[in-house]
Structures are given as structure tokens and as C-alpha cells.
Coordinates of C-alpha atoms in Angstrom, one line a residue:
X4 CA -19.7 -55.7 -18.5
X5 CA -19.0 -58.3 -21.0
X6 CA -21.3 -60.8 -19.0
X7 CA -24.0 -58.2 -18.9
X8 CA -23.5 -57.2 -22.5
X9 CA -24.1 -60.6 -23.4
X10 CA -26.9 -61.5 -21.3
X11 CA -28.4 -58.5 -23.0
X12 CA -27.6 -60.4 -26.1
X13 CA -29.7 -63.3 -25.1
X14 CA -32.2 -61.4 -24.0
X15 CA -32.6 -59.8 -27.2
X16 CA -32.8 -63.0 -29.4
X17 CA -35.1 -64.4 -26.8
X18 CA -37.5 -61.6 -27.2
X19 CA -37.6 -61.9 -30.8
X20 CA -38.7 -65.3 -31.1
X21 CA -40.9 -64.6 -28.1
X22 CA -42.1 -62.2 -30.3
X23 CA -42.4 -64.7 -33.5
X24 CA -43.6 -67.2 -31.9
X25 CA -46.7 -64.5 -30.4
X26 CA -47.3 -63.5 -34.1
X27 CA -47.7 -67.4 -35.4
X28 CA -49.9 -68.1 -32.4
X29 CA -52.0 -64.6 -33.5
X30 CA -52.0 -65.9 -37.1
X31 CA -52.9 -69.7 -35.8
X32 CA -55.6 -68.2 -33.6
X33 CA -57.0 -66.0 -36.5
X34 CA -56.6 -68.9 -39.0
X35 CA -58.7 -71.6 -36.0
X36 CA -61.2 -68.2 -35.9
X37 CA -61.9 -68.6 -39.7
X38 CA -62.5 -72.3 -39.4
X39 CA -64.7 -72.3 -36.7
X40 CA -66.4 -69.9 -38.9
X41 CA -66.6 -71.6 -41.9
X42 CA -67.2 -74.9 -40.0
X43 CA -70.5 -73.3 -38.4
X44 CA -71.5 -71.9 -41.7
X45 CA -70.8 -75.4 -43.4
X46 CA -73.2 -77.6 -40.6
X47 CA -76.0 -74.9 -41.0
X48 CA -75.8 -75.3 -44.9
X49 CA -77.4 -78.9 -44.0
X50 CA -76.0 -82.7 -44.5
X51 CA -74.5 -81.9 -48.5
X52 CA -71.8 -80.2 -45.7
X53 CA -71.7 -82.7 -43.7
X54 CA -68.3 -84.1 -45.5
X55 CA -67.1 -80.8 -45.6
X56 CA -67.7 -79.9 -41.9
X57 CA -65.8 -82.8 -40.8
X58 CA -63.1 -82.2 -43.2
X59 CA -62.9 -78.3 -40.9
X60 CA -63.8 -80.3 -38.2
X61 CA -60.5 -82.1 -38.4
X62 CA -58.7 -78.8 -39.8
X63 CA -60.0 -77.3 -36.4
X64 CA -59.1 -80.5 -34.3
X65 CA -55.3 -80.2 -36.1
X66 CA -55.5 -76.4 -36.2
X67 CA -56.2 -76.7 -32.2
X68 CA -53.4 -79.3 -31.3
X69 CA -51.0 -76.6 -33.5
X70 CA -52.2 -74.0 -31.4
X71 CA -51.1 -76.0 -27.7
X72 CA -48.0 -76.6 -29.2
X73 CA -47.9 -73.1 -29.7
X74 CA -48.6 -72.1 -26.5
X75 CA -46.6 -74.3 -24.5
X76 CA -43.5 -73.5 -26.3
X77 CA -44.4 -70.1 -25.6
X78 CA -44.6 -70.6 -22.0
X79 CA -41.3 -72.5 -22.3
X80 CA -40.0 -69.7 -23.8
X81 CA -41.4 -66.9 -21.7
X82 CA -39.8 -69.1 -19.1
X83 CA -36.3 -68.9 -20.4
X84 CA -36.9 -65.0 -21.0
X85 CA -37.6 -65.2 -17.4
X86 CA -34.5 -67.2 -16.8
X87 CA -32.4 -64.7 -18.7
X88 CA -33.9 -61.5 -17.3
X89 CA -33.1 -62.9 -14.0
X90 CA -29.4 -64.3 -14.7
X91 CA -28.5 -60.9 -16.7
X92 CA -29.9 -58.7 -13.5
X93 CA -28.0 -61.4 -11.1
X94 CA -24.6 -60.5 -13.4
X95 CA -25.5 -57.2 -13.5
X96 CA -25.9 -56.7 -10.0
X97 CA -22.4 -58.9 -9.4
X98 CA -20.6 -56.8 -11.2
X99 CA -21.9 -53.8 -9.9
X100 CA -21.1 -55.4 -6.6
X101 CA -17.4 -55.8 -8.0
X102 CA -17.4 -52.4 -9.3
X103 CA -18.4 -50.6 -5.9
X104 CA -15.6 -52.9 -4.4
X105 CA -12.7 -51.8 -6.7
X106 CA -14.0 -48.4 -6.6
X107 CA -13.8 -48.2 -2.6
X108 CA -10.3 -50.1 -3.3
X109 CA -9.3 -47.1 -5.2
X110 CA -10.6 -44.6 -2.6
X111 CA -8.9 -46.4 0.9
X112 CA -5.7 -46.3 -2.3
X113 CA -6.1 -42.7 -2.8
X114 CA -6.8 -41.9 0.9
X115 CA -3.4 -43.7 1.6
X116 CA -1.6 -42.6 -1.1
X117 CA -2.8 -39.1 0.3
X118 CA -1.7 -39.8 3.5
X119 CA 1.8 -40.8 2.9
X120 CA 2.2 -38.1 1.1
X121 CA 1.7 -36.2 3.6
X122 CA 4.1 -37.8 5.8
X123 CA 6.7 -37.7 3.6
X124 CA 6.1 -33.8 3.1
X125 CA 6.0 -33.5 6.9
X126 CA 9.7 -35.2 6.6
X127 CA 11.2 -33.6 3.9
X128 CA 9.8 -30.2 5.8
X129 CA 11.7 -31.2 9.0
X130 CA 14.8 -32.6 7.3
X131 CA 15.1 -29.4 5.7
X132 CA 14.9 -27.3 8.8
X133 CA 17.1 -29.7 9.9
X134 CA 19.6 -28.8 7.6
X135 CA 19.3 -24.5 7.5
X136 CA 19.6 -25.3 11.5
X137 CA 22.7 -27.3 10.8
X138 CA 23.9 -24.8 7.6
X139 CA 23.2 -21.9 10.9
X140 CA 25.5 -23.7 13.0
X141 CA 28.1 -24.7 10.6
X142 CA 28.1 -21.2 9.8
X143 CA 28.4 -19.6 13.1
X144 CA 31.5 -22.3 13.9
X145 CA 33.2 -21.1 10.5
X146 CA 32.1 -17.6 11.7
X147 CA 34.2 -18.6 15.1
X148 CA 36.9 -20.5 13.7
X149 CA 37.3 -17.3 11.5
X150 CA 37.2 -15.0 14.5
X151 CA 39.7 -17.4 16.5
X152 CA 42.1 -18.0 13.7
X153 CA 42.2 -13.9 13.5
X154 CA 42.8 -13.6 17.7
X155 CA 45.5 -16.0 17.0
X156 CA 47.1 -14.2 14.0
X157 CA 46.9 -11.1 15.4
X158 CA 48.6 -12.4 18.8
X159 CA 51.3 -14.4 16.9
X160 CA 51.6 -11.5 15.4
X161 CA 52.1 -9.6 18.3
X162 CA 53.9 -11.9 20.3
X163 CA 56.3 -11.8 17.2
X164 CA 56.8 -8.3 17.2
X165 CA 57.6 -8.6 20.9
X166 CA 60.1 -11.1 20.0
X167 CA 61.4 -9.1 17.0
X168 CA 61.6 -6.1 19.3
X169 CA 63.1 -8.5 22.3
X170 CA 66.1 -9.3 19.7

């Protein structure tokens, strides 16, 4: 995002001198307008012009070579504008690329995450019916053990009275 927000940056700055530079060239064009104007007017006014029609004559020629320059560092910098609007969508496009990566990432993390929950949840489920089974069965032995120990009391018991009444 950083790379894209800067790219946008460029691309910004570019497009404002593209736009300055289109404005000069506009002015440079209207000015080379007026002095093709006023260079016509000046060689129809005769040969008392003729000094001052090759004094526009040279504006013009000047005006002209202003007016390539112009234009070619225009192209240059259409060029770069170009350029830029083709490295910022290459970024952009990387780190969407990147972003649909991590996202999936996330997803397969989530799906697994899900998943072993599950699996633990399906353990602690059986562990605990593990244990009521084993609480059932430790409670039926004590039930047992409790029944037994009260056979044997009662015929300890009895075999003592026996005894008592034996004596």
C-alpha cells in the first residue's frame, strides 16, 4: 500500500507538470500564432517592414525552436507518465497479488484452526464419557464393596453370635 500510495504520488507530480508544461506550449503556440500574424501583416505593409519582418521572422524562427523543445520534453514526459502509470498498476497489482495470498493464508489458518477444534471437542467429548463410564463403574464397585462389606458384617456378626451362644 505504501508502494502504491507513493507511485500515486509520482503520478500526481507528473501530471502537474505534464499539465504545465501543456499550458506553456498553449501559451508558446498562441504567442508563435500572434507573430505569424503580425509577421504577415508587417511583409504586406511593403519593404519599410522589411527590417521589422525579419526581426518576427527570427522571433518566429526562435519562437519555433522554443516550441520543439517544448514538445519533446513533453513527449519525454508523457513518457515517464507512462512509465509511472505502468510501474504504480504493476505495484498495485503485486500487492494485490500478495494480499489475495495472505488472505487465502488466513482462510486454509482459519479452516485449520476450525478443524482442530473440532478434534479436540470430539476428544474432550469422549474423554468425558470416558470418565461418567468410569465414575458408573467406580460407583457400582463402591456400591458392591458396600454390599459385600455388609454380607460380611452381618455374617461375622452371625457367626459371632453362634460363637457367643456356642460358649
Amino acid at each position: 500500500l505504501t508502494e502504491l500510495r507513493s507511485a500515486s504520488a509520482e503520478l500526481k507530480a507528473l501530471r502537474a507538470e505534464l499539465a504545465s508544461t501543456q499550458q506553456l506550449a498553449a501559451q508558446h503556440s498562441e504567442e508563435a500564432g500572434r507573430l505569424r500574424a503580425a509577421l504577415n501583416e508587417s511583409l504586406s505593409q511593403g519593404s519599410a517592414a522589411g527590417s521589422a519582418g525579419a526581426a518576427a521572422q527570427a522571433a518566429l524562427a526562435e519562437l519555433q525552436v522554443t516550441l520543439r523543445e517544448r514538445d519533446a520534453e513533453l513527449a519525454r514526459l508523457s513518457s515517464q507518465l507512462e512509465e509511472a502509470r505502468s510501474a504504480a498498476a504493476s505495484r498495485a497489482a503485486e500487492a494485490d497479488a500478495r494480499l489475495r495470498d495472505e488472505a487465502a493464508a488466513l482462510l486454509a489458518a482459519r479452516s485449520e484452526l476450525g478443524e482442530a477444534r473440532g478434534a479436540a471437542t470430539t476428544r474432550a467429548v469422549e474423554a468425558d464419557a470416558r470418565l461418567r463410564d468410569e465414575a458408573a463403574a467406580l460407583l457400582a464397585a463402591r456400591s458392591e464393596l458396600g454390599e459385600a462389606q455388609q454380607r460380611d458384617l452381618h455374617t461375622a456378626q452371625a457367626s459371632q453370635a453362634a460363637a457367643d451362644a456356642e460358649r
